[in-house]
Coordinates of C-alpha atoms in Angstrom, one line a residue:
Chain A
X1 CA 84.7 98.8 50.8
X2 CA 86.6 100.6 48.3
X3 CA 84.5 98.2 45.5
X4 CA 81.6 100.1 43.7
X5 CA 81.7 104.1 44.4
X6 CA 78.4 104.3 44.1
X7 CA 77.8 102.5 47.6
X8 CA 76.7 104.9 50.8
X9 CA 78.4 103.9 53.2
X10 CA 77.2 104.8 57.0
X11 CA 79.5 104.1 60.4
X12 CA 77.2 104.6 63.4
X13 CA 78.4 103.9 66.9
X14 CA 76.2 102.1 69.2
X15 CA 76.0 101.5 72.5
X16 CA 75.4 98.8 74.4
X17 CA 74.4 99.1 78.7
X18 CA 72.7 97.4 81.4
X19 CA 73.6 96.1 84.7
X20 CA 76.5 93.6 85.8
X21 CA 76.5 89.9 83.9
X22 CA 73.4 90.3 81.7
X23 CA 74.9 89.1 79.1
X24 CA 76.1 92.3 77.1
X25 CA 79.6 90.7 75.5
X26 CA 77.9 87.4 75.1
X27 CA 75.2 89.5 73.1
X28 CA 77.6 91.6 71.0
X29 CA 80.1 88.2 70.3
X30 CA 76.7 86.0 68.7
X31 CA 76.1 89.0 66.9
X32 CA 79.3 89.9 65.5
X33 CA 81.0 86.2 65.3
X34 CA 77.9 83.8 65.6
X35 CA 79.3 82.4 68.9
X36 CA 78.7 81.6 72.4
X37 CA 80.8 81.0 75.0
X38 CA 80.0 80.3 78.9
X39 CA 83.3 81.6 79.2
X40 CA 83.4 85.3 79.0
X41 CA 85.4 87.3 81.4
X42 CA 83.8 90.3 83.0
X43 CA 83.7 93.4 80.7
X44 CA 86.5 96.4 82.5
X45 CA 85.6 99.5 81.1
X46 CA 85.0 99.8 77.4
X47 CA 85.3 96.7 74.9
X48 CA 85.1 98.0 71.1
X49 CA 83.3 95.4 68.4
X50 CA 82.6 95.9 64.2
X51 CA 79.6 94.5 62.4
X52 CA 79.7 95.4 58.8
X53 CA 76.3 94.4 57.3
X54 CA 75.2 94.7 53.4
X55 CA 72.1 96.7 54.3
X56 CA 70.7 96.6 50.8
X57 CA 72.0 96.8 46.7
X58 CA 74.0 100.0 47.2
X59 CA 74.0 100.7 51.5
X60 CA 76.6 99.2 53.9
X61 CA 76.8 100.1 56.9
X62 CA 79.5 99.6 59.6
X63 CA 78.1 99.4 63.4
X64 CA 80.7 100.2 66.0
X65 CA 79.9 98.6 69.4
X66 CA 80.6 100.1 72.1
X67 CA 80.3 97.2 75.4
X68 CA 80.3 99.0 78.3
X69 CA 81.3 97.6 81.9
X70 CA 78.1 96.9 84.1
X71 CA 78.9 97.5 87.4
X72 CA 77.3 101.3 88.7
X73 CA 80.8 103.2 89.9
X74 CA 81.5 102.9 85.5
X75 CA 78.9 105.5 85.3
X76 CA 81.0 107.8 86.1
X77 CA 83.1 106.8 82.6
X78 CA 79.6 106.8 81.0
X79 CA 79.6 110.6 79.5
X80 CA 82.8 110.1 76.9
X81 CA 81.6 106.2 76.2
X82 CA 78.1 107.7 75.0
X83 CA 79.4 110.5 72.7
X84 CA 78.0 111.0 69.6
X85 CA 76.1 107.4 69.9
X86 CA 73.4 107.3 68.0
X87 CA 71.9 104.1 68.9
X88 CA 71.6 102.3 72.3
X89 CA 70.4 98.4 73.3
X90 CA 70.0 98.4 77.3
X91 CA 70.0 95.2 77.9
X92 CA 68.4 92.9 81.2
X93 CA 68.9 89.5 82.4
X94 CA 65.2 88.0 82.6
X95 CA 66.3 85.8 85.3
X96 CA 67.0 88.5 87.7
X97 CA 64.2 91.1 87.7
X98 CA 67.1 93.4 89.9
X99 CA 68.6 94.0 86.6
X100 CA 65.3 95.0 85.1
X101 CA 64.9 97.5 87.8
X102 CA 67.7 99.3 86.6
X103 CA 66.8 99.6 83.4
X104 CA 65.3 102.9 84.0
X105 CA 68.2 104.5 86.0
X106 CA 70.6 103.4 82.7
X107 CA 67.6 105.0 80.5
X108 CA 68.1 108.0 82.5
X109 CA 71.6 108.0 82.4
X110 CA 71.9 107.6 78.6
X111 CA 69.3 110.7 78.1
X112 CA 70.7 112.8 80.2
X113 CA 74.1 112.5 78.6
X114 CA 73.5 112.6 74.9
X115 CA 71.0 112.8 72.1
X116 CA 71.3 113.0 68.5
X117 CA 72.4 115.9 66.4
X118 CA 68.8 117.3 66.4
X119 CA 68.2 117.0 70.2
X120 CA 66.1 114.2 70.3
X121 CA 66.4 111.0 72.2
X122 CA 69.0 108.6 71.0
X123 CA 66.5 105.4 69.5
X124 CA 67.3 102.9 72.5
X125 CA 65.9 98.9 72.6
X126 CA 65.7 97.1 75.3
X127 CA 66.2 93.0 75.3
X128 CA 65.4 91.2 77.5
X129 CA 68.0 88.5 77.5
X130 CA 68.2 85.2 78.8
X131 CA 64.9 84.2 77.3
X132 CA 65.9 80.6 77.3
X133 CA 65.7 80.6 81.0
X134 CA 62.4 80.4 83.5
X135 CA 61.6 84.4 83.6
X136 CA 61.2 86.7 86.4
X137 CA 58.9 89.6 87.0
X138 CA 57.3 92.4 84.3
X139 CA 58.8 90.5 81.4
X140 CA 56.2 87.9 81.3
X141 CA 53.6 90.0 80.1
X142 CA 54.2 91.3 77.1
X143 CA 51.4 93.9 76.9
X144 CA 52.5 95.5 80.2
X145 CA 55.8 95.6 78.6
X146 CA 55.1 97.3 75.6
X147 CA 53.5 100.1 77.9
X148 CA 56.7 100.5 79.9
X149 CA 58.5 100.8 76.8
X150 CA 56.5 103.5 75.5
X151 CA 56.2 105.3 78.7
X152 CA 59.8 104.8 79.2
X153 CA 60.8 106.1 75.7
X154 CA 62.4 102.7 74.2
X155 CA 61.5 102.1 70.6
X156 CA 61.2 98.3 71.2
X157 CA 61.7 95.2 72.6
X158 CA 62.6 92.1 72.4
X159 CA 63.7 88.8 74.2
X160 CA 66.9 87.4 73.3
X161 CA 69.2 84.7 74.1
X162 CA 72.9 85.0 72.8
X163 CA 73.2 81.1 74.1
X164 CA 70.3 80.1 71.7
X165 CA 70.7 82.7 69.0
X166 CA 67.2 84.2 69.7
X167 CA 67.0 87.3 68.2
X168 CA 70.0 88.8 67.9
X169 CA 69.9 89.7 64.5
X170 CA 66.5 90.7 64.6
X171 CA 66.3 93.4 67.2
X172 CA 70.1 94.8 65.8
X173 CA 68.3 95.1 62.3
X174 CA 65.4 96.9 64.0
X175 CA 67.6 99.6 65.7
X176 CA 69.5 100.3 62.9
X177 CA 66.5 100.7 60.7
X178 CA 65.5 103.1 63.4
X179 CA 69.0 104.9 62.5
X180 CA 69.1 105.4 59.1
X181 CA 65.3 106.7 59.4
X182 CA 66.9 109.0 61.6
X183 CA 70.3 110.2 59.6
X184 CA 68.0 110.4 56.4
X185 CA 65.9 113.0 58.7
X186 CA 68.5 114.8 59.6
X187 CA 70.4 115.0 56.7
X188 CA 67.4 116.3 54.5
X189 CA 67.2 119.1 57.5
X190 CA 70.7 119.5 57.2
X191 CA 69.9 119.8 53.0
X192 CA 67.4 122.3 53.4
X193 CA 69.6 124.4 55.6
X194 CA 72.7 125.0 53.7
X195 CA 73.2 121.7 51.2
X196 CA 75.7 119.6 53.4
X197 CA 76.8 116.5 51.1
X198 CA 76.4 113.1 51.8
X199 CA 79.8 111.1 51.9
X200 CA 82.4 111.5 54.2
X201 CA 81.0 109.3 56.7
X202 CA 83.9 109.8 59.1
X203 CA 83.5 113.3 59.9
X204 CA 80.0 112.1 61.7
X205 CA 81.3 110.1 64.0
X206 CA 84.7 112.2 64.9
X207 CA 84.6 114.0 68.3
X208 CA 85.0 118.0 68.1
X209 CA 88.7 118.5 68.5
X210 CA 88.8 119.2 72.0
X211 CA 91.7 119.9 74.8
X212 CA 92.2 118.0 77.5
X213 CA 89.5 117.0 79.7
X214 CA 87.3 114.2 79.4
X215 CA 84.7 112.4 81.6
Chain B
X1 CA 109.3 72.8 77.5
X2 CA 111.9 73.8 74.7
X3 CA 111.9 70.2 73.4
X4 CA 108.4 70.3 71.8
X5 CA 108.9 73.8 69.8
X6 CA 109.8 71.8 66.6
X7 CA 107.4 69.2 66.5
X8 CA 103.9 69.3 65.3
X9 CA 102.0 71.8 67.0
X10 CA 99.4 68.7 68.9
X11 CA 102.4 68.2 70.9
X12 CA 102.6 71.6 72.5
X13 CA 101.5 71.4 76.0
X14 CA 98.1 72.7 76.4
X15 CA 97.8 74.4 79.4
X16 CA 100.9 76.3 80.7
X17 CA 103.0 76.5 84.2
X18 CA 100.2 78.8 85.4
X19 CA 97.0 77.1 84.7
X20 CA 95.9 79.1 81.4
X21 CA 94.5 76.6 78.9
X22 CA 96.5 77.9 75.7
X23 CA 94.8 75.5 73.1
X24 CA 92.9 78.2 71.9
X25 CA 95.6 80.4 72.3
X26 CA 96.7 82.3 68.6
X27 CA 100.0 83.8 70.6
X28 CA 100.6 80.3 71.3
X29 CA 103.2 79.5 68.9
X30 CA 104.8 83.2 69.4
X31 CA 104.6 82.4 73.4
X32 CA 106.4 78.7 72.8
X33 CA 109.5 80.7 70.3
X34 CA 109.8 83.2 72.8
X35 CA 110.0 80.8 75.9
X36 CA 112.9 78.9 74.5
X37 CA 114.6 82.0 74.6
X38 CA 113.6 83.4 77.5
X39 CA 114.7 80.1 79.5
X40 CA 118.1 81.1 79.5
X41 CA 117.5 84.6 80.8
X42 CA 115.4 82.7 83.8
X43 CA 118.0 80.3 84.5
X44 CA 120.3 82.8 84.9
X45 CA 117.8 85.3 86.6
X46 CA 117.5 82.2 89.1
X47 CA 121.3 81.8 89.7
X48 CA 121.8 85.7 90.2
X49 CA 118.9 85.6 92.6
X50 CA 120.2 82.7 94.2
X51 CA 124.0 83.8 94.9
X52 CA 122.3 87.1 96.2
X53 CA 120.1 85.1 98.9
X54 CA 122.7 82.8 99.5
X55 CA 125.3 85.8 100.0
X56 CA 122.9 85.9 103.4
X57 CA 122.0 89.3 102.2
X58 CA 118.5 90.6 103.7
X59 CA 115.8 91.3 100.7
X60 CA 115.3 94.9 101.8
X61 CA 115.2 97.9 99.3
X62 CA 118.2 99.0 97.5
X63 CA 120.0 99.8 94.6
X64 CA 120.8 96.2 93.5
X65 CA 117.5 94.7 94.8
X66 CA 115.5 97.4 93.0
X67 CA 117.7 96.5 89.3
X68 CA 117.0 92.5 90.3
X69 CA 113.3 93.4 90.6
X70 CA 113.7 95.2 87.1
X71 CA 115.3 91.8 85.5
X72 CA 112.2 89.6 86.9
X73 CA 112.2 87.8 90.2
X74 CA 112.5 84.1 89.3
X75 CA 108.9 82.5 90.2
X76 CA 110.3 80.1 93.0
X77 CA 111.2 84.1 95.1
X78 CA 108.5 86.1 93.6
X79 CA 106.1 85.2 96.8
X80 CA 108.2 86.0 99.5
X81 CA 110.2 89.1 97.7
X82 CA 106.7 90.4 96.5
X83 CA 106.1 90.3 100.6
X84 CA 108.9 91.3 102.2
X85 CA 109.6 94.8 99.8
X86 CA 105.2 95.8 99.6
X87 CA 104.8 95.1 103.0
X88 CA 102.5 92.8 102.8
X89 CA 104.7 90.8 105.1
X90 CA 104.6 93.1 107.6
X91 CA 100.8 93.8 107.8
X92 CA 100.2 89.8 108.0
X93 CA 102.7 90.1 111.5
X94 CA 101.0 93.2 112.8
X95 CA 97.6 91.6 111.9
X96 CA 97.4 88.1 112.3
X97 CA 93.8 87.9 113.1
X98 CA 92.5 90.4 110.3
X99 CA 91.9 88.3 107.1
X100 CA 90.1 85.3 109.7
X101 CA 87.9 87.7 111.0
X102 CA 87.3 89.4 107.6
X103 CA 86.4 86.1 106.2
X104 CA 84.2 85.1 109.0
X105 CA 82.7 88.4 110.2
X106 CA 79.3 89.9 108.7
X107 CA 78.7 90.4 105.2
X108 CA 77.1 93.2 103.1
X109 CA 75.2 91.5 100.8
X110 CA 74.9 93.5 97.5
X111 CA 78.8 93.0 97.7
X112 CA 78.9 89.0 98.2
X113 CA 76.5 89.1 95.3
X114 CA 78.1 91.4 92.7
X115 CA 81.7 89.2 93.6
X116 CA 79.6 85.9 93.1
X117 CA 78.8 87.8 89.4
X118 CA 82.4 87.8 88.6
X119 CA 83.9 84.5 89.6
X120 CA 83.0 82.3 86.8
X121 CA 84.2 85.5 85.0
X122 CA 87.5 85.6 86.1
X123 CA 90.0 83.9 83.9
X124 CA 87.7 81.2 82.2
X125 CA 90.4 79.9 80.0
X126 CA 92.7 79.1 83.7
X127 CA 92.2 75.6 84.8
X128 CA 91.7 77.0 88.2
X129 CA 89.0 79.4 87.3
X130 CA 87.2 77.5 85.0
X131 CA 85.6 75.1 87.5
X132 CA 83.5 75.5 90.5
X133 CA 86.1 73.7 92.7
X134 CA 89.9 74.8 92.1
X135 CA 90.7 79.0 93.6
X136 CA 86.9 80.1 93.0
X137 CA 86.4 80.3 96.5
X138 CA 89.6 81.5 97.7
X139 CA 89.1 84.2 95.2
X140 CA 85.6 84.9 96.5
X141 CA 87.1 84.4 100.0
X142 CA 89.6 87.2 99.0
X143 CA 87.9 89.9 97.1
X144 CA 85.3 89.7 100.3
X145 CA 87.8 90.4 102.6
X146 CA 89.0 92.8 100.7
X147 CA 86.1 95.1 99.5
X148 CA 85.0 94.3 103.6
X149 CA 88.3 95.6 104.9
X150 CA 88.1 99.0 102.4
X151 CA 84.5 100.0 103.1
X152 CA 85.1 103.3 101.5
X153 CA 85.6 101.6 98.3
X154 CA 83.9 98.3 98.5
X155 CA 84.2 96.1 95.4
X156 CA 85.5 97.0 91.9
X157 CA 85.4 95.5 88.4
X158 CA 89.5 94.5 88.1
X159 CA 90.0 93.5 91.4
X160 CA 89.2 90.4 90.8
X161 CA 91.8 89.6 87.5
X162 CA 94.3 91.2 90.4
X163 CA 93.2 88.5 93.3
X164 CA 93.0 85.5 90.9
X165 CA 96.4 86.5 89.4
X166 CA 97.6 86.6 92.8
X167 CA 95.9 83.3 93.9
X168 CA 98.0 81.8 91.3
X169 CA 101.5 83.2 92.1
X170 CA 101.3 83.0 96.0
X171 CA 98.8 80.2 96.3
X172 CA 97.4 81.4 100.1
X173 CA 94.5 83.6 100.2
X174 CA 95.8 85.2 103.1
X175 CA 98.7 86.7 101.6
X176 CA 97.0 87.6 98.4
X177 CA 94.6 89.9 100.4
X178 CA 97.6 91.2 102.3
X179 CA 99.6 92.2 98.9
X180 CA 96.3 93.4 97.4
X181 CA 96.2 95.9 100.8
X182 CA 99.0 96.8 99.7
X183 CA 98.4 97.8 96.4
X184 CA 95.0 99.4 96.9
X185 CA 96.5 101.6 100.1
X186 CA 100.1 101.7 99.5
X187 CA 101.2 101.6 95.8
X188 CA 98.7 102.6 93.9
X189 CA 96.4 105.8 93.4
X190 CA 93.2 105.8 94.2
X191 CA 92.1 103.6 91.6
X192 CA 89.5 101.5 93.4
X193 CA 87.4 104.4 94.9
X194 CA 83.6 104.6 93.1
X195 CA 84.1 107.9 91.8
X196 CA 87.3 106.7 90.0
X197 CA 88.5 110.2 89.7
X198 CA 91.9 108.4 90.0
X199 CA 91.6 105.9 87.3
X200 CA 90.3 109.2 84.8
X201 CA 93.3 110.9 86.3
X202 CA 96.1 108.2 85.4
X203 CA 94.7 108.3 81.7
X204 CA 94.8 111.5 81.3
X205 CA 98.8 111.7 82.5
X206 CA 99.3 109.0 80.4
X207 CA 98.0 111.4 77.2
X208 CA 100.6 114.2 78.8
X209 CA 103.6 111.5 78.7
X210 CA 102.9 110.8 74.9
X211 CA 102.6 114.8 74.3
X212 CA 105.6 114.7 76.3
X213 CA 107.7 112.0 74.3
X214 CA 105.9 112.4 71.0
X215 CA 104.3 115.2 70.7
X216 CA 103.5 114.2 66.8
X217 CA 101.8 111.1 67.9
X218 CA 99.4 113.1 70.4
X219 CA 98.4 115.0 68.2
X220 CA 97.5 112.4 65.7
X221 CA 95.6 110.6 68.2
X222 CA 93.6 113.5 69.6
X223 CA 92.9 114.7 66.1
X224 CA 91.5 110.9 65.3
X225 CA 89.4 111.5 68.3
X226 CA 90.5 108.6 70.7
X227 CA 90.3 109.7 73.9
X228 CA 92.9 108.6 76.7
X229 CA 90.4 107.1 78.9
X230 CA 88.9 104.5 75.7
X231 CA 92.6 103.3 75.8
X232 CA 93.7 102.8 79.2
X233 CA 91.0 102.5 81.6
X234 CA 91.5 97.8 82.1
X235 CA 95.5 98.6 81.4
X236 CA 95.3 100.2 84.9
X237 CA 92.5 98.8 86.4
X238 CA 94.0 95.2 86.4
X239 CA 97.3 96.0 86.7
X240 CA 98.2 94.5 82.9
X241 CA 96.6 91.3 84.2
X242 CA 94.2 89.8 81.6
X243 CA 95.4 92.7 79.2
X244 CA 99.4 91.5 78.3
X245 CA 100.7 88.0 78.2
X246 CA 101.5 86.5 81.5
X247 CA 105.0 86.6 81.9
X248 CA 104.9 90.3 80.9
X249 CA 102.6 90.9 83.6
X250 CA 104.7 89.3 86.4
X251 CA 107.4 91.1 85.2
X252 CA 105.5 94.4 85.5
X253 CA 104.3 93.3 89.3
X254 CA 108.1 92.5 90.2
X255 CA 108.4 96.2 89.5
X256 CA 105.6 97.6 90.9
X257 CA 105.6 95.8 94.5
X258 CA 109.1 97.2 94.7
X259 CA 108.5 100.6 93.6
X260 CA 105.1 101.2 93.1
X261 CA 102.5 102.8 90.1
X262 CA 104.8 104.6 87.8
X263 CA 105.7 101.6 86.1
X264 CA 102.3 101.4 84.7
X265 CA 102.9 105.0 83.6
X266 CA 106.1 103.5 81.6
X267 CA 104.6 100.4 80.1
X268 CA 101.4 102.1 78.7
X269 CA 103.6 104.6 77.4
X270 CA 106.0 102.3 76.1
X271 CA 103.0 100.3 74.8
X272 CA 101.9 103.4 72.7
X273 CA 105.2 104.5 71.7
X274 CA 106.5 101.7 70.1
X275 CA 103.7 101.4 68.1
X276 CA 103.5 105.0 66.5
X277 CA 104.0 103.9 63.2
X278 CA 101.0 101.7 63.3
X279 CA 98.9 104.3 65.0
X280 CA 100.2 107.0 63.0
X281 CA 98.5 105.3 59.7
X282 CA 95.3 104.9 61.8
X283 CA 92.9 107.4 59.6
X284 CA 90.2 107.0 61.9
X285 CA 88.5 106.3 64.8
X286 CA 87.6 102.5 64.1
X287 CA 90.9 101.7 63.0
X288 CA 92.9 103.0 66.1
X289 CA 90.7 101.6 68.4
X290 CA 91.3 98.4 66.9
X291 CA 95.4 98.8 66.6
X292 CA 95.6 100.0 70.3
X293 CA 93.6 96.2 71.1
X294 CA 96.1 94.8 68.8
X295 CA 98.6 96.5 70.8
X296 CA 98.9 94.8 73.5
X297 CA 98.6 91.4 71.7
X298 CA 101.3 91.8 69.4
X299 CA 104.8 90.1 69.5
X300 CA 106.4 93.1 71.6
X301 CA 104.4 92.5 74.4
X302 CA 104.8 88.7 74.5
X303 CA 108.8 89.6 74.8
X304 CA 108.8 91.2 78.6
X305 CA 112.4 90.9 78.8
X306 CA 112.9 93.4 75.8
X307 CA 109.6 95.4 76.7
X308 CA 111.0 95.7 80.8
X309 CA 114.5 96.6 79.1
X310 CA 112.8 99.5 76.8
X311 CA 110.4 100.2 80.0
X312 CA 113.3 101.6 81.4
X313 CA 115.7 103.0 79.1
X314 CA 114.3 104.2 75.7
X315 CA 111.6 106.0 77.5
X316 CA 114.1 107.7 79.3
X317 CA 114.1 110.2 82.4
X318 CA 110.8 109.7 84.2
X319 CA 111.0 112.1 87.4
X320 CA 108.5 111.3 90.2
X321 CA 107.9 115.2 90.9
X322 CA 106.7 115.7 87.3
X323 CA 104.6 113.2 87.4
X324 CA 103.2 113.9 90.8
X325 CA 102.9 117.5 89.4
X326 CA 101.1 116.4 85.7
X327 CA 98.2 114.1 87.6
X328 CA 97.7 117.4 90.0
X329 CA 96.9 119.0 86.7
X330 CA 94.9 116.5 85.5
X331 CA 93.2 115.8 88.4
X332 CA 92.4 120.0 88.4
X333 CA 91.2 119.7 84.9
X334 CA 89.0 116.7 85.0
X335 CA 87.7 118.6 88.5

């Protein structure tokens, strides 16, 4: 970390939803230890993971994970877990096309609770997980999916399977591709505005000092 | 079980008194040093208990029982102490008919299904759990009866570390759901209710007792940006179970059947306080979040005799009618 000065280095907190037992820890443990486990316990509230990748020659960047408990009364939580997220995975269990239903209410939720520092839409993908199992419903047509994801405002999608390591890696490196596109936006805004400096990374991520109240 | 603690670490037993698999287990060594002390406390635990009981003396609440419940009921008691001072016992009398009925009356389906979700998801790493024969169905049988009994709340995320916790101590379904009525309607806030204003509420009194006690450390933590409710929100929620070690948690229930939620209050206070050091050199928000998960894996948690003992006295004067009066405020600000 500390190494060569010259390296940017970015933290961005992401997000990680969807309904009950899709599979969102099982997701977040291949990606960040390259395991699977039939034996994960049911996520309570908010479980914190850290994936340091070496983006490229002189970037790293640090992705915070936020996994977020499933069942619907959690929702309520859901306005201090999203802050100042700038990246989101919704995922849905391809076995059980209820969970795909919901993927539109948790769409909702997310937008309607936070967006990025410009006001726009917080890039969200949306796996489809599970893919090594028989599939049910929308999933198995790919063209009708890629309309719902652009009417539905995801920036992609992809199948997955934690169990079978099926792109994992690939759809985290698309989001956060999606990111730094994004914080290099914004940041030339910010330039052209009033010259903020790139570097202290920490100061993005930091809440607003607030009082009290939260939720 | 002291015997082993020298020899090479194959020869530790694999799966503890409870059922928990500890082969994978990186406390495991800590757990086995700290057993071999903590024996002695038991045994002597056992023999105060013991005289007491013998003494003909009638486990109702007082003085001395509520300062044996603070030293850890010995296992072979906790069942029928756990009973007798929640009431537990007394609803099971008053309602013999309730958890059959429960169990065989009709079901609401989205609730059988989102239980189903959790059961292989309760304590994996428990022999009991971790196959489809062993408590799985009294736990499902349970947290039915349960969420069927409270319709107002129905079935929460927690509940079911709290019934499969319970399966293992008492080891009949029908007096797990009768302590777990108890809990829900007696003991505890409203934590289970689906707006979980109580839950929110709880970790926000928790942020006024560290104000309170270390005013320093609050403000360190706010200014870091970790909010109370990313800290505490499974502490309370399970009831320490699947969060601290599992003596520690039993420890923690002996005191909270007897006299209910504020010990929570006290442990995660105690949790954060003796720990300030480490979260005082926390910079940022990464690095708190993952010292307060450290937290509650580190050696002082493993040693619930010392952690009970500090519980208790470090933390000092703890009066019910401020506390009442701090989650009123809370409660008012969240609003």
């Amino acid at each position: 970390m500390a190494g060569n000065p010259e390296k940017k280095e970015h933290l961005y907190k992401i997000l990680v939803i969807g309904e009950l037992g899709t599979g969102k820890t099982s997701i977040i443990k291949r990606y960040v230890h390259q395991f699977f486990s039939q034996h994960y316990r049911a996520t309570i509230g908010v479980d914190f993971a850290l994936k340091v990748l070496n983006w490229d020659a002189d970037t790293i960047v640090r992705l915070q994970l936020w996994d977020i408990a499933g069942q619907e009364r959690f929702g309520n939580m859901t306005r201090v877990y999203y802050k100042e997220a700038v990246g989101c995975f919704i995922v849905f269990d391809v076995t059980r096309a209820s969970t795909f239903d919901a993927v539109v209410k948790w769409k909702t939720d997310l937008d309607s609770k936070v967006q990025l520092a410009d006001g726009s839409p917080v890039p969200c993908v949306l796996l489809a997980n599970k893919c090594d199992q028989a599939k049910e419903g929308l999933v198995n047509n790919s063209n009708q999916m890629d309309d719902f994801c652009k009417e539905k405002g995801f920036i992609g999608w992809f199948e997955t399977s934690a169990k079978e390591n099926i792109n994992i890696d690939d759809s985290a490196r698309f989001l956060v591709q999606r990111i730094l596109e994004n914080d290099s936006n914004i940041k030339r805004d910010e330039e052209d505005q009033d010259r903020i400096t790139l570097g202290s990374k920490q100061s993005e991520i930091k809440s607003p000092k607030e009082k009290g109240g939260c939720c | 079980m002291g015997e082993s603690n020298d020899q090479d670490n194959t020869l530790r037993s694999l799966v503890d008194g409870y059922g928990f698999d500890r082969s994978k287990d990186p406390q495991a060594a800590a757990y086995d040093e700290f057993m071999a002390d903590y024996l002695s406390i038991l045994a002597r635990r056992a023999s105060r208990w013991s005289h007491m009981l013998s003494s003909g003396a009638v486990i109702a609440k007082s003085r001395k029982v509520k300062r044996f419940c603070r030293k850890g009921i010995p296992n072979e008691h906790r069942k029928g102490v756990w009973m007798l001072l929640s009431g537990a016992e007394e609803k099971r009398k008053m309602q013999p008919q309730t958890y059959k009925s429960l169990i065989e009356g009709q079901k609401d389906a989205m609730i059988v299904e989102t239980i189903a979700l959790d059961l292989h998801r309760t304590f994996p790493e428990n022999i009991f759990f971790s196959t489809k024969d062993g408590l799985r169905n009294s736990l499902r049988n349970v947290l039915v009866a349960v969420a069927h009994h409270n319709p107002e709340k129905g079935y929460c995320q927690g509940l079911n570390f709290i019934a499969g916790l319970l399966l293992l101590i008492v080891k009949d379904e029908e007096s797990a759901f009768w302590l777990m009525d108890c809990l829900i309607n007696d003991l505890l806030p409203d934590f289970y209710s689906p707006g979980m204003e109580a839950i929110k509420t709880e970790q926000e009194v928790l942020g006024e007792i560290i104000r309170w006690k270390d005013p320093v450390l609050y403000q360190h933590v706010q200014e870091v940006g970790v909010q109370w409710c990313l800290v505490g929100t499974k502490w309370f929620m399970c009831l320490f179970a699947d969060v601290l070690p599992i003596e520690t948690v039993l420890r923690i229930w002996d005191c909270l059947f007897y006299e209910g939620s504020k010990v929570l209050l006290r442990v995660s206070a105690i949790l954060i306080l003796q720990n300030r050091e480490r979260l005082l050199s926390c910079k940022n928000f990464p690095d708190m979040v993952a010292e307060i998960q450290q937290i509650i894996r580190n050696p002082q948690s493993l040693n619930c005799h010392k952690l009970m003992k500090r519980c208790f006295k470090k933390l000092g004067s703890f009066p019910s009618a401020r506390i009442a009066k701090m989650r009123q405020d809370c409660l008012t600000r969240l609003g």
